[in-house]
Amino acid sequence: MKILFLTPRFPYPVVGGDRLKPYKVLSHLGKNHKTTLVTFYQGQKLPDEYREEIEKLGIELFVIYLDPIKAGLRTIPLTLFSNQPLEIAYYNQPEFGYTVEKLTKERKFDLSFAFFMRTAEYLKNLPIKKILMAEDCRVLYQKRSYEESKNLKQKLIRYWEYKKLSSYEPRIVDYFDAVTFVTNNDIDSMKQENPNGKYRLLTNGTDTDYFVPPENPDIRSGILFSGKLDIWANILMIERIVKEILPIIKEKIPDVKLRIVGSNPPKRIESLECEFISIHKNVPSMLPYLQGSELFLHPHSGGSGIQNKLLEAMSCACPVVTTTTGIQGIPVKNMESVLIGNTNNELASHSINLLKDKEFARRIGKNARKIIIDNLSWKRVYQMLDELIEEVTLEKT
């Protein structure tokens, strides 16, 4: 088939879920269909190697350059005088719309995808079969975010987005033949906003052949946290670990060490580095850190969707300690394949138990990897995607 795929961020390098999912989906579509990608790139010139990485997947590529400053300035009047939330208005760029309309007339696509709600505006009125890969319920995400935020500026911005999204999100889904989410929690939340949407589960996956346990489990030591270190939610989790959870752990295990690994750490995170906290920024691969750590500590609060970094940790049989919201979308059992707690004392206690009992930790890690292989490999995601494509394209208009 001829397929059109839209994404708000260029899906390479493959860093973060907003690049990983479209990259993997495009790699699958490119093998089986004539696929055209229209995507934004925030920069003045797309590096040749980035273009080559996408084109070698069998993808026809159209890149629209996005100036963050100009986009930010356009966002203010758009969100003030329309129903568009900030995250939608930022990506409201005429050139992207012209390109999509022109290609649709020329190519006569059989099917189209909007990855993230941020590109939904460009497809909603076009006479073509449409799938919105929404991923998570944004109303739920922003509601939890503003409720949890202690920073006044962040709280006000997220409350504004929550109110805007409460009007926008339930309406945009009606334009699509199917809307996919990564967890049933997100689907249930959307059904409360709009019970008439055609919602489908399309979970995330991980590369179980790459993210594997270490050959020698005895190399594991210390605690790991990873993620994009300039994201507000991750900053809050790191500070919670350092200031509230780690001191409890150190009372029982004084020599425990914490590794913080990820991209673009701000100064407030880099300043945390000391004799027992190390910062590893912009690393080429997470694999050695996931294989070399005794546990992955993830004190998640708020948010929605699925946590890709936990899929990778579990695939490496690195025991995960997280919260109820942190593990949503992953079919686990507490104390069998993951350790779930919500208070600082609970999270610290679970971490201490794993650090002290090596056999218990190995059992948790082994069970976790099996769950990922059985339920959350990319092979399983591709199967779900193919079934969805067949359902949508065979459905009569």
GROMACS .gro file of C-alpha atoms in nm:
model
  397
    1MET     CA    1   0.000   0.000   0.000
    2LYS     CA    2   0.089   0.367  -0.025
    3ILE     CA    3   0.118   0.505   0.327
    4LEU     CA    4   0.170   0.860   0.456
    5PHE     CA    5   0.332   0.898   0.799
    6LEU     CA    6   0.360   1.227   0.992
    7THR     CA    7   0.574   1.289   1.298
    8PRO     CA    8   0.657   1.611   1.489
    9ARG     CA    9   1.020   1.516   1.554
   10PHE     CA   10   1.274   1.370   1.317
   11PRO     CA   11   1.294   1.003   1.423
   12TYR     CA   12   1.673   0.985   1.438
   13PRO     CA   13   1.899   0.961   1.638
   14VAL     CA   14   1.686   0.707   1.821
   15VAL     CA   15   1.685   0.874   2.163
   16GLY     CA   16   1.362   0.879   2.365
   17GLY     CA   17   1.021   0.728   2.304
   18ASP     CA   18   0.913   1.010   2.072
   19ARG     CA   19   1.181   0.893   1.827
   20LEU     CA   20   1.206   0.523   1.908
   21LYS     CA   21   0.844   0.429   1.836
   22PRO     CA   22   0.817   0.606   1.496
   23TYR     CA   23   1.160   0.478   1.393
   24LYS     CA   24   1.066   0.117   1.468
   25VAL     CA   25   0.722   0.152   1.307
   26LEU     CA   26   0.874   0.312   0.996
   27SER     CA   27   1.134   0.035   0.972
   28HIS     CA   28   0.847  -0.216   0.962
   29LEU     CA   29   0.628  -0.018   0.722
   30GLY     CA   30   0.921   0.041   0.488
   31LYS     CA   31   0.968  -0.332   0.440
   32ASN     CA   32   0.608  -0.395   0.341
   33HIS     CA   33   0.462  -0.075   0.196
   34LYS     CA   34   0.555   0.231  -0.011
   35THR     CA   35   0.587   0.473   0.280
   36THR     CA   36   0.627   0.852   0.272
   37LEU     CA   37   0.740   1.040   0.583
   38VAL     CA   38   0.674   1.410   0.643
   39THR     CA   39   0.854   1.527   0.955
   40PHE     CA   40   0.978   1.836   1.132
   41TYR     CA   41   1.346   1.891   1.205
   42GLN     CA   42   1.446   2.151   1.463
   43GLY     CA   43   1.765   2.287   1.313
   44GLN     CA   44   1.899   2.469   1.010
   45LYS     CA   45   2.024   2.167   0.815
   46LEU     CA   46   1.949   1.798   0.851
   47PRO     CA   47   2.278   1.603   0.876
   48ASP     CA   48   2.327   1.376   0.575
   49GLU     CA   49   2.376   1.071   0.798
   50TYR     CA   50   2.036   1.130   0.960
   51ARG     CA   51   1.867   1.142   0.620
   52GLU     CA   52   2.050   0.830   0.507
   53GLU     CA   53   1.946   0.636   0.818
   54ILE     CA   54   1.578   0.695   0.740
   55GLU     CA   55   1.600   0.651   0.364
   56LYS     CA   56   1.775   0.316   0.398
   57LEU     CA   57   1.461   0.192   0.572
   58GLY     CA   58   1.286   0.230   0.236
   59ILE     CA   59   1.119   0.557   0.333
   60GLU     CA   60   1.056   0.855   0.101
   61LEU     CA   61   1.144   1.158   0.312
   62PHE     CA   62   1.014   1.517   0.324
   63VAL     CA   63   1.167   1.739   0.593
   64ILE     CA   64   1.014   2.066   0.717
   65TYR     CA   65   1.256   2.282   0.915
   66LEU     CA   66   1.122   2.421   1.240
   67ASP     CA   67   1.274   2.730   1.401
   68PRO     CA   68   1.206   2.693   1.777
   69ILE     CA   69   1.204   3.070   1.838
   70LYS     CA   70   0.964   3.150   1.553
   71ALA     CA   71   0.745   2.853   1.643
   72GLY     CA   72   0.737   2.966   2.003
   73LEU     CA   73   0.631   3.318   1.906
   74ARG     CA   74   0.354   3.186   1.679
   75THR     CA   75   0.232   2.961   1.960
   76ILE     CA   76   0.124   3.246   2.190
   77PRO     CA   77  -0.150   3.407   1.973
   78LEU     CA   78  -0.260   3.067   1.839
   79THR     CA   79  -0.324   2.920   2.181
   80LEU     CA   80  -0.474   3.243   2.319
   81PHE     CA   81  -0.726   3.292   2.037
   82SER     CA   82  -0.807   2.933   1.938
   83ASN     CA   83  -0.885   2.605   2.109
   84GLN     CA   84  -0.535   2.471   2.045
   85PRO     CA   85  -0.318   2.371   2.342
   86LEU     CA   86   0.044   2.491   2.348
   87GLU     CA   87   0.181   2.155   2.231
   88ILE     CA   88  -0.047   2.162   1.925
   89ALA     CA   89  -0.001   2.530   1.839
   90TYR     CA   90   0.380   2.498   1.849
   91TYR     CA   91   0.367   2.252   1.557
   92ASN     CA   92   0.104   2.447   1.361
   93GLN     CA   93   0.321   2.543   1.064
   94PRO     CA   94   0.173   2.630   0.720
   95GLU     CA   95   0.458   2.473   0.518
   96PHE     CA   96   0.395   2.134   0.679
   97GLY     CA   97   0.025   2.158   0.590
   98TYR     CA   98   0.097   2.258   0.227
   99THR     CA   99   0.335   1.964   0.189
  100VAL     CA  100   0.086   1.712   0.328
  101GLU     CA  101  -0.200   1.838   0.109
  102LYS     CA  102   0.018   1.839  -0.206
  103LEU     CA  103   0.147   1.485  -0.144
  104THR     CA  104  -0.202   1.357  -0.069
  105LYS     CA  105  -0.329   1.484  -0.404
  106GLU     CA  106  -0.029   1.349  -0.595
  107ARG     CA  107   0.021   1.011  -0.428
  108LYS     CA  108  -0.339   0.912  -0.350
  109PHE     CA  109  -0.240   0.731  -0.030
  110ASP     CA  110  -0.428   0.424   0.091
  111LEU     CA  111  -0.362   0.500   0.458
  112SER     CA  112  -0.212   0.772   0.676
  113PHE     CA  113  -0.064   0.790   1.026
  114ALA     CA  114  -0.033   1.089   1.258
  115PHE     CA  115   0.225   1.011   1.523
  116PHE     CA  116   0.132   1.204   1.836
  117MET     CA  117  -0.168   1.434   1.848
  118ARG     CA  118   0.067   1.716   1.748
  119THR     CA  119   0.036   1.618   1.380
  120ALA     CA  120  -0.335   1.531   1.387
  121GLU     CA  121  -0.440   1.874   1.256
  122TYR     CA  122  -0.273   1.803   0.921
  123LEU     CA  123  -0.482   1.492   0.852
  124LYS     CA  124  -0.815   1.553   1.020
  125ASN     CA  125  -0.999   1.693   0.715
  126LEU     CA  126  -0.829   1.495   0.438
  127PRO     CA  127  -1.032   1.229   0.249
  128ILE     CA  128  -0.809   0.939   0.344
  129LYS     CA  129  -0.807   0.651   0.595
  130LYS     CA  130  -0.644   0.783   0.911
  131ILE     CA  131  -0.480   0.635   1.222
  132LEU     CA  132  -0.380   0.860   1.511
  133MET     CA  133  -0.099   0.709   1.717
  134ALA     CA  134  -0.182   0.918   2.022
  135GLU     CA  135   0.034   0.703   2.253
  136ASP     CA  136  -0.098   0.848   2.581
  137CYS     CA  137  -0.401   1.041   2.703
  138ARG     CA  138  -0.276   1.398   2.721
  139VAL     CA  139  -0.561   1.517   2.944
  140LEU     CA  140  -0.463   1.253   3.199
  141TYR     CA  141  -0.094   1.339   3.165
  142GLN     CA  142  -0.137   1.713   3.221
  143LYS     CA  143  -0.392   1.665   3.498
  144ARG     CA  144  -0.149   1.447   3.693
  145SER     CA  145   0.139   1.681   3.610
  146TYR     CA  146  -0.022   1.999   3.741
  147GLU     CA  147  -0.152   1.819   4.051
  148GLU     CA  148   0.194   1.682   4.131
  149SER     CA  149   0.401   1.989   4.041
  150LYS     CA  150   0.532   2.198   4.331
  151ASN     CA  151   0.682   2.465   4.104
  152LEU     CA  152   0.430   2.749   4.058
  153LYS     CA  153   0.533   2.827   3.698
  154GLN     CA  154   0.514   2.462   3.594
  155LYS     CA  155   0.184   2.422   3.777
  156LEU     CA  156   0.023   2.716   3.597
  157ILE     CA  157   0.149   2.611   3.252
  158ARG     CA  158   0.032   2.254   3.300
  159TYR     CA  159  -0.305   2.366   3.432
  160TRP     CA  160  -0.346   2.584   3.121
  161GLU     CA  161  -0.263   2.283   2.902
  162TYR     CA  162  -0.498   2.060   3.098
  163LYS     CA  163  -0.790   2.299   3.044
  164LYS     CA  164  -0.712   2.341   2.673
  165LEU     CA  165  -0.664   1.968   2.620
  166SER     CA  166  -0.989   1.890   2.801
  167SER     CA  167  -1.166   2.064   2.513
  168TYR     CA  168  -0.932   1.972   2.227
  169GLU     CA  169  -0.840   1.606   2.277
  170PRO     CA  170  -1.193   1.456   2.297
  171ARG     CA  171  -1.282   1.628   1.967
  172ILE     CA  172  -0.975   1.549   1.758
  173VAL     CA  173  -1.012   1.171   1.797
  174ASP     CA  174  -1.346   1.180   1.612
  175TYR     CA  175  -1.167   1.258   1.285
  176PHE     CA  176  -0.975   0.928   1.284
  177ASP     CA  177  -1.063   0.573   1.183
  178ALA     CA  178  -0.860   0.443   1.476
  179VAL     CA  179  -0.674   0.600   1.768
  180THR     CA  180  -0.400   0.397   1.937
  181PHE     CA  181  -0.270   0.415   2.293
  182VAL     CA  182   0.011   0.226   2.463
  183THR     CA  183  -0.186   0.125   2.774
  184ASN     CA  184  -0.542   0.031   2.862
  185ASN     CA  185  -0.523   0.296   3.137
  186ASP     CA  186  -0.497   0.562   2.868
  187ILE     CA  187  -0.783   0.408   2.670
  188ASP     CA  188  -1.004   0.404   2.980
  189SER     CA  189  -0.921   0.770   3.045
  190MET     CA  190  -1.006   0.866   2.687
  191LYS     CA  191  -1.335   0.681   2.705
  192GLN     CA  192  -1.428   0.910   2.994
  193GLU     CA  193  -1.349   1.213   2.775
  194ASN     CA  194  -1.513   1.075   2.459
  195PRO     CA  195  -1.679   0.732   2.472
  196ASN     CA  196  -1.735   0.721   2.094
  197GLY     CA  197  -1.373   0.712   1.975
  198LYS     CA  198  -1.236   0.403   1.797
  199TYR     CA  199  -0.960   0.324   2.044
  200ARG     CA  200  -0.709   0.043   2.001
  201LEU     CA  201  -0.414  -0.080   2.204
  202LEU     CA  202  -0.075  -0.058   2.031
  203THR     CA  203   0.180  -0.102   2.304
  204ASN     CA  204   0.550  -0.023   2.293
  205GLY     CA  205   0.825  -0.276   2.248
  206THR     CA  206   1.193  -0.322   2.311
  207ASP     CA  207   1.476  -0.503   2.136
  208THR     CA  208   1.507  -0.822   2.340
  209ASP     CA  209   1.802  -0.939   2.128
  210TYR     CA  210   2.000  -0.626   2.213
  211PHE     CA  211   1.887  -0.557   2.569
  212VAL     CA  212   2.004  -0.881   2.725
  213PRO     CA  213   2.125  -0.974   3.075
  214PRO     CA  214   2.501  -0.973   3.141
  215GLU     CA  215   2.686  -1.302   3.097
  216ASN     CA  216   2.814  -1.263   3.453
  217PRO     CA  217   2.549  -1.122   3.691
  218ASP     CA  218   2.817  -1.063   3.955
  219ILE     CA  219   2.928  -0.748   3.769
  220ARG     CA  220   2.613  -0.569   3.887
  221SER     CA  221   2.655  -0.295   4.147
  222GLY     CA  222   2.468   0.010   4.268
  223ILE     CA  223   2.149   0.190   4.171
  224LEU     CA  224   2.060   0.331   3.829
  225PHE     CA  225   1.830   0.608   3.708
  226SER     CA  226   1.819   0.707   3.341
  227GLY     CA  227   1.623   0.929   3.105
  228LYS     CA  228   1.632   1.264   2.930
  229LEU     CA  229   1.783   1.466   3.212
  230ASP     CA  230   1.646   1.803   3.102
  231ILE     CA  231   1.283   1.691   3.123
  232TRP     CA  232   1.098   1.832   3.422
  233ALA     CA  233   0.948   1.499   3.532
  234ASN     CA  234   1.290   1.334   3.531
  235ILE     CA  235   1.448   1.623   3.721
  236LEU     CA  236   1.184   1.582   3.992
  237MET     CA  237   1.242   1.207   4.012
  238ILE     CA  238   1.618   1.250   4.040
  239GLU     CA  239   1.585   1.506   4.317
  240ARG     CA  240   1.341   1.282   4.498
  241ILE     CA  241   1.588   0.994   4.481
  242VAL     CA  242   1.885   1.202   4.594
  243LYS     CA  243   1.715   1.403   4.869
  244GLU     CA  244   1.449   1.168   5.003
  245ILE     CA  245   1.505   0.802   4.905
  246LEU     CA  246   1.882   0.756   4.887
  247PRO     CA  247   1.945   0.882   5.245
  248ILE     CA  248   1.711   0.609   5.376
  249ILE     CA  249   1.895   0.344   5.174
  250LYS     CA  250   2.235   0.469   5.291
  251GLU     CA  251   2.134   0.421   5.654
  252LYS     CA  252   2.131   0.046   5.587
  253ILE     CA  253   2.387   0.030   5.305
  254PRO     CA  254   2.632   0.322   5.358
  255ASP     CA  255   2.853   0.247   5.058
  256VAL     CA  256   2.574   0.227   4.797
  257LYS     CA  257   2.630   0.432   4.482
  258LEU     CA  258   2.387   0.594   4.238
  259ARG     CA  259   2.441   0.636   3.865
  260ILE     CA  260   2.238   0.899   3.680
  261VAL     CA  261   2.258   0.835   3.306
  262GLY     CA  262   2.103   1.031   3.020
  263SER     CA  263   2.111   1.319   2.777
  264ASN     CA  264   2.147   1.694   2.835
  265PRO     CA  265   2.172   1.720   3.214
  266PRO     CA  266   2.104   2.077   3.337
  267LYS     CA  267   2.333   2.237   3.594
  268ARG     CA  268   2.098   2.153   3.882
  269ILE     CA  269   2.147   1.782   3.800
  270GLU     CA  270   2.521   1.803   3.732
  271SER     CA  271   2.564   1.977   4.069
  272LEU     CA  272   2.444   1.660   4.245
  273GLU     CA  273   2.761   1.469   4.149
  274CYS     CA  274   2.966   1.360   4.451
  275GLU     CA  275   3.161   1.061   4.581
  276PHE     CA  276   2.853   0.835   4.575
  277ILE     CA  277   2.659   0.994   4.285
  278SER     CA  278   2.798   0.987   3.931
  279ILE     CA  279   2.650   1.162   3.624
  280HIS     CA  280   2.695   0.996   3.285
  281LYS     CA  281   2.573   1.224   3.009
  282ASN     CA  282   2.496   1.157   2.642
  283VAL     CA  283   2.625   0.800   2.653
  284PRO     CA  284   2.630   0.603   2.324
  285SER     CA  285   2.441   0.309   2.473
  286MET     CA  286   2.241   0.232   2.786
  287LEU     CA  287   2.324  -0.139   2.766
  288PRO     CA  288   2.635  -0.148   2.989
  289TYR     CA  289   2.458   0.055   3.259
  290LEU     CA  290   2.149  -0.167   3.256
  291GLN     CA  291   2.366  -0.478   3.268
  292GLY     CA  292   2.594  -0.335   3.536
  293SER     CA  293   2.338  -0.209   3.788
  294GLU     CA  294   2.174  -0.398   4.072
  295LEU     CA  295   1.844  -0.217   4.032
  296PHE     CA  296   1.666   0.054   3.836
  297LEU     CA  297   1.499   0.303   4.071
  298HIS     CA  298   1.210   0.497   3.918
  299PRO     CA  299   0.994   0.699   4.164
  300HIS     CA  300   0.742   0.799   3.899
  301SER     CA  301   0.451   1.027   3.985
  302GLY     CA  302   0.190   1.164   3.747
  303GLY     CA  303   0.222   1.119   3.374
  304SER     CA  304   0.063   0.858   3.149
  305GLY     CA  305   0.168   0.618   2.877
  306ILE     CA  306   0.435   0.351   2.913
  307GLN     CA  307   0.794   0.391   3.033
  308ASN     CA  308   1.028   0.262   2.760
  309LYS     CA  309   1.331   0.274   2.988
  310LEU     CA  310   1.164   0.022   3.218
  311LEU     CA  311   1.108  -0.212   2.923
  312GLU     CA  312   1.481  -0.194   2.848
  313ALA     CA  313   1.578  -0.248   3.212
  314MET     CA  314   1.346  -0.547   3.246
  315SER     CA  315   1.472  -0.695   2.919
  316CYS     CA  316   1.824  -0.678   3.069
  317ALA     CA  317   1.691  -0.854   3.382
  318CYS     CA  318   1.776  -0.544   3.586
  319PRO     CA  319   1.527  -0.542   3.876
  320VAL     CA  320   1.292  -0.243   3.871
  321VAL     CA  321   1.166  -0.053   4.174
  322THR     CA  322   0.889   0.187   4.076
  323THR     CA  323   0.542   0.320   4.154
  324THR     CA  324   0.193   0.218   4.048
  325THR     CA  325   0.185   0.478   3.769
  326GLY     CA  326   0.543   0.401   3.667
  327ILE     CA  327   0.464   0.041   3.573
  328GLN     CA  328   0.129   0.100   3.401
  329GLY     CA  329   0.089  -0.080   3.070
  330ILE     CA  330   0.333  -0.356   3.167
  331PRO     CA  331   0.166  -0.683   3.282
  332VAL     CA  332   0.364  -0.745   3.601
  333LYS     CA  333   0.296  -0.883   3.948
  334ASN     CA  334   0.433  -0.699   4.248
  335MET     CA  335   0.711  -0.888   4.429
  336GLU     CA  336   0.739  -1.139   4.143
  337SER     CA  337   0.864  -0.942   3.840
  338VAL     CA  338   0.886  -0.588   3.979
  339LEU     CA  339   0.879  -0.414   4.317
  340ILE     CA  340   0.608  -0.148   4.351
  341GLY     CA  341   0.591   0.119   4.618
  342ASN     CA  342   0.452   0.470   4.632
  343THR     CA  343   0.606   0.629   4.943
  344ASN     CA  344   0.974   0.708   4.986
  345ASN     CA  345   1.000   0.449   5.264
  346GLU     CA  346   0.843   0.178   5.046
  347LEU     CA  347   1.072   0.251   4.753
  348ALA     CA  348   1.377   0.261   4.979
  349SER     CA  349   1.278  -0.063   5.154
  350HIS     CA  350   1.237  -0.245   4.822
  351SER     CA  351   1.576  -0.116   4.706
  352ILE     CA  352   1.744  -0.232   5.028
  353ASN     CA  353   1.593  -0.580   4.993
  354LEU     CA  354   1.724  -0.614   4.637
  355LEU     CA  355   2.070  -0.484   4.728
  356LYS     CA  356   2.100  -0.723   5.022
  357ASP     CA  357   1.945  -1.037   4.870
  358LYS     CA  358   2.123  -1.122   4.544
  359GLU     CA  359   1.918  -1.436   4.479
  360PHE     CA  360   1.591  -1.246   4.523
  361ALA     CA  361   1.716  -0.978   4.283
  362ARG     CA  362   1.810  -1.234   4.020
  363ARG     CA  363   1.468  -1.400   4.044
  364ILE     CA  364   1.290  -1.065   4.001
  365GLY     CA  365   1.509  -0.982   3.701
  366LYS     CA  366   1.461  -1.320   3.536
  367ASN     CA  367   1.082  -1.300   3.569
  368ALA     CA  368   1.085  -0.945   3.434
  369ARG     CA  369   1.273  -1.044   3.119
  370LYS     CA  370   1.027  -1.325   3.047
  371ILE     CA  371   0.736  -1.080   3.063
  372ILE     CA  372   0.905  -0.851   2.812
  373ILE     CA  373   0.983  -1.137   2.572
  374ASP     CA  374   0.628  -1.271   2.593
  375ASN     CA  375   0.440  -0.942   2.570
  376LEU     CA  376   0.649  -0.640   2.473
  377SER     CA  377   0.895  -0.733   2.200
  378TRP     CA  378   0.888  -0.538   1.874
  379LYS     CA  379   0.778  -0.856   1.699
  380ARG     CA  380   0.457  -0.846   1.903
  381VAL     CA  381   0.407  -0.474   1.832
  382TYR     CA  382   0.444  -0.532   1.457
  383GLN     CA  383   0.185  -0.807   1.471
  384MET     CA  384  -0.060  -0.573   1.644
  385LEU     CA  385   0.017  -0.298   1.390
  386ASP     CA  386  -0.045  -0.525   1.090
  387GLU     CA  387  -0.377  -0.637   1.237
  388LEU     CA  388  -0.478  -0.273   1.288
  389ILE     CA  389  -0.382  -0.176   0.932
  390GLU     CA  390  -0.589  -0.462   0.796
  391GLU     CA  391  -0.886  -0.365   1.013
  392VAL     CA  392  -0.880   0.002   0.909
  393THR     CA  393  -0.815  -0.044   0.537
  394LEU     CA  394  -1.077  -0.317   0.494
  395GLU     CA  395  -1.342  -0.118   0.679
  396LYS     CA  396  -1.596   0.038   0.448
  397THR     CA  397  -1.609   0.416   0.442
   0.00000   0.00000   0.00000
